[in-house]
Amino acid sequence: MRQISSRFSIAVHILSLIAVNPHDCTGDFIATSVNTNPVIIRRIMGMLKKAGLLEVRPGVGGASLLKQPEQITLLDIYRAVNVIEGDQLFRIHEEANVQCPVGRNIEHVLQAEFKAAQTALENRLAKTTLRQLTERFR
Amino acid sequence: MRQISSRFSIAVHILSLIAVNPHDCTGDFIATSVNTNPVIIRRIMGMLKKAGLLEVRPGVGGASLLKQPEQITLLDIYRAVNVIEGDQLFRIHEEANVQCPVGRNIEHVLQAEFKAAQTALENRLAKTTLRQLTERFR
DNA sequence: TTCGTTGAAACTAATATGGTTACAACAAGT
DNA sequence: ACTTGTTGTAACCATATTAGTTTCAACGAA
């Protein structure tokens, strides 16, 4: 199966760097720590910016958090970079045969189950804050 | 983001059909209910077979469950069709810069968090059985 | 004005997905 | 033995996402 994009883990990396070192965090510096291309970093920082998690100083460079690290959860970051239509983690096949009792009800029944599973995942992500993570970078 | 493949929802559909109607469930019949190509169904049935969830009668056609519906959970089905290396739902960027305190520890720290979130999802899937689903197809 | 930076467009390669056609192997009924 | 319907694969194909790259305009400060 296709894994959830490493955009998520990179976004956590970016925000951790800024939280630990609020000054001199340019895109190129972050790219060196992540060990990837600066454009990848800028793209993800653009998403984090759009989500209201950070602001970037154009021209001069550098970024800072718009919330306290204890108020940014993994779920916030996950949502910022996993732009998905309808926020549906699970895909359900469509247009099943309505002539069949199973085909007629499968979508509705699975919607409820998948939503419950997705919520369980998201609730766990919401339990961890950026602060808790940066405390472990010693 | 990329959603979890509809293979999963189709697999649930297939097993539900067989549970509700243990006779005359050929691949073509199932394909008609799912409203897709029979080869798609055969491919997924092959995965379910490999996972020990069902057996197929070659030549004559038809399939039957190898476990009772109350002993097949959504997690069993999920695992059968979501073949992923290491069962890691979340992907983590690799080869971060070890010179940096964040880069040096991010993988280890995120492994634990992502595993916890994935487990929360899987525990929820494990709570629902095929029997509970088929009861709702009335 | 120069320099480093950000933001964005355009492009590429690799991979997963859902679908299709085609065909050999198989088991039953006639 | 032949026919029929089915299963199990292989070989394609189109599409979308992902991660990465090159390029360049715009920006801000020294």
Tab-separated table of C-alpha atoms in Angstrom, chain B residues 4-137:
chain	number	residue	atom	x	y	z
B	4	ILE	CA	-6.056	3.973	1.553
B	5	SER	CA	-6.892	1.856	-1.478
B	6	SER	CA	-10.470	0.877	-2.189
B	7	ARG	CA	-9.120	-2.687	-2.294
B	8	PHE	CA	-10.009	-2.695	1.382
B	9	SER	CA	-13.646	-1.677	0.961
B	10	ILE	CA	-14.021	-4.036	-2.003
B	11	ALA	CA	-12.579	-6.884	0.073
B	12	VAL	CA	-15.151	-6.220	2.775
B	13	HIS	CA	-17.817	-6.215	0.085
B	14	ILE	CA	-16.625	-9.569	-1.268
B	15	LEU	CA	-16.565	-11.265	2.126
B	16	SER	CA	-19.945	-9.808	3.028
B	17	LEU	CA	-21.483	-11.240	-0.129
B	18	ILE	CA	-20.065	-14.680	0.585
B	19	ALA	CA	-21.198	-14.526	4.212
B	20	VAL	CA	-24.736	-13.523	3.245
B	21	ASN	CA	-24.974	-15.847	0.290
B	22	PRO	CA	-22.585	-18.809	0.748
B	23	HIS	CA	-23.611	-20.431	-2.545
B	24	ASP	CA	-23.233	-19.228	-6.119
B	25	CYS	CA	-20.782	-16.439	-5.322
B	26	THR	CA	-18.679	-16.541	-8.449
B	27	GLY	CA	-16.210	-13.808	-9.286
B	28	ASP	CA	-18.476	-12.528	-12.018
B	29	PHE	CA	-21.474	-12.381	-9.709
B	30	ILE	CA	-19.446	-10.449	-7.148
B	31	ALA	CA	-18.090	-8.148	-9.840
B	32	THR	CA	-21.655	-7.296	-10.794
B	33	SER	CA	-22.517	-6.348	-7.209
B	34	VAL	CA	-19.321	-4.326	-6.754
B	35	ASN	CA	-19.773	-2.916	-10.253
B	36	THR	CA	-16.238	-3.408	-11.487
B	37	ASN	CA	-14.128	-5.699	-13.649
B	38	PRO	CA	-14.045	-9.413	-12.648
B	39	VAL	CA	-10.243	-9.413	-12.727
B	40	ILE	CA	-10.192	-6.824	-9.947
B	41	ILE	CA	-12.318	-9.181	-7.874
B	42	ARG	CA	-10.129	-12.187	-8.623
B	43	ARG	CA	-7.017	-10.274	-7.646
B	44	ILE	CA	-8.464	-9.255	-4.301
B	45	MET	CA	-9.911	-12.738	-3.728
B	46	GLY	CA	-6.396	-14.056	-4.310
B	47	MET	CA	-5.146	-11.868	-1.466
B	48	LEU	CA	-7.969	-12.989	0.808
B	49	LYS	CA	-7.185	-16.586	-0.093
B	50	LYS	CA	-3.504	-16.089	0.687
B	51	ALA	CA	-4.497	-14.619	4.048
B	52	GLY	CA	-6.495	-17.762	4.830
B	53	LEU	CA	-9.854	-15.999	4.900
B	54	LEU	CA	-11.534	-17.905	2.100
B	55	GLU	CA	-11.175	-20.788	-0.317
B	56	VAL	CA	-12.185	-20.822	-3.951
B	57	ARG	CA	-13.483	-23.769	-5.930
B	58	PRO	CA	-11.502	-23.832	-9.153
B	59	GLY	CA	-13.226	-24.800	-12.368
B	60	VAL	CA	-16.742	-24.947	-11.046
B	61	GLY	CA	-16.530	-21.589	-9.316
B	62	GLY	CA	-17.699	-20.097	-6.051
B	63	ALA	CA	-16.013	-19.359	-2.751
B	64	SER	CA	-16.582	-19.954	0.931
B	65	LEU	CA	-15.274	-18.489	4.155
B	66	LEU	CA	-12.631	-20.369	6.110
B	67	LYS	CA	-13.642	-18.695	9.383
B	68	GLN	CA	-16.924	-17.820	10.984
B	69	PRO	CA	-18.083	-14.252	10.237
B	70	GLU	CA	-17.840	-13.409	13.943
B	71	GLN	CA	-14.170	-14.349	13.837
B	72	ILE	CA	-13.192	-12.163	10.898
B	73	THR	CA	-12.473	-8.562	11.879
B	74	LEU	CA	-11.998	-5.521	9.697
B	75	LEU	CA	-8.357	-5.579	10.784
B	76	ASP	CA	-7.926	-9.079	9.369
B	77	ILE	CA	-9.282	-7.878	6.034
B	78	TYR	CA	-7.249	-4.674	6.149
B	79	ARG	CA	-4.067	-6.644	6.721
B	80	ALA	CA	-4.939	-9.106	3.964
B	81	VAL	CA	-5.176	-6.482	1.232
B	82	ASN	CA	-2.840	-3.737	2.453
B	83	VAL	CA	0.446	-5.403	1.787
B	84	ILE	CA	2.977	-2.832	2.884
B	85	GLU	CA	6.570	-3.386	3.793
B	86	GLY	CA	6.942	-3.434	7.582
B	87	ASP	CA	3.276	-2.559	8.036
B	88	GLN	CA	4.252	1.083	8.522
B	89	LEU	CA	1.296	3.313	7.722
B	90	PHE	CA	3.356	6.490	8.058
B	91	ARG	CA	6.441	7.095	6.016
B	92	ILE	CA	9.393	8.846	7.670
B	93	HIS	CA	12.044	10.689	5.646
B	94	GLU	CA	15.371	8.927	5.925
B	95	GLU	CA	18.989	9.958	6.176
B	96	ALA	CA	18.425	13.133	8.155
B	97	ASN	CA	21.583	15.020	9.093
B	98	VAL	CA	23.166	13.399	12.154
B	99	GLN	CA	25.175	16.579	12.837
B	100	CYS	CA	21.930	18.198	13.989
B	101	PRO	CA	20.256	17.260	17.304
B	102	VAL	CA	16.868	17.226	15.618
B	103	GLY	CA	18.048	15.331	12.565
B	104	ARG	CA	19.784	12.791	14.756
B	105	ASN	CA	16.698	11.922	16.815
B	106	ILE	CA	13.675	12.695	14.674
B	107	GLU	CA	13.346	9.219	13.191
B	108	HIS	CA	13.404	7.446	16.519
B	109	VAL	CA	11.018	9.911	18.157
B	110	LEU	CA	8.535	9.802	15.288
B	111	GLN	CA	8.649	6.014	15.035
B	112	ALA	CA	7.130	5.792	18.495
B	113	GLU	CA	4.458	8.412	17.850
B	114	PHE	CA	3.416	7.041	14.482
B	115	LYS	CA	3.309	3.519	15.778
B	116	ALA	CA	0.989	4.620	18.582
B	117	ALA	CA	-1.358	6.348	16.140
B	118	GLN	CA	-1.349	3.374	13.792
B	119	THR	CA	-2.113	1.029	16.665
B	120	ALA	CA	-5.077	3.185	17.683
B	121	LEU	CA	-6.466	2.842	14.164
B	122	GLU	CA	-5.879	-0.888	14.027
B	123	ASN	CA	-7.410	-1.493	17.444
B	124	ARG	CA	-10.576	0.198	16.250
B	125	LEU	CA	-10.692	-1.925	13.102
B	126	ALA	CA	-10.230	-5.042	15.211
B	127	LYS	CA	-13.387	-4.219	17.156
B	128	THR	CA	-15.735	-4.805	14.236
B	129	THR	CA	-16.477	-8.265	12.872
B	130	LEU	CA	-17.888	-9.340	9.544
B	131	ARG	CA	-20.924	-10.629	11.414
B	132	GLN	CA	-21.676	-7.163	12.780
B	133	LEU	CA	-21.567	-5.783	9.272
B	134	THR	CA	-23.768	-8.401	7.631
B	135	GLU	CA	-26.400	-7.833	10.282
B	136	ARG	CA	-26.804	-4.382	8.831
B	137	PHE	CA	-27.534	-5.584	5.304
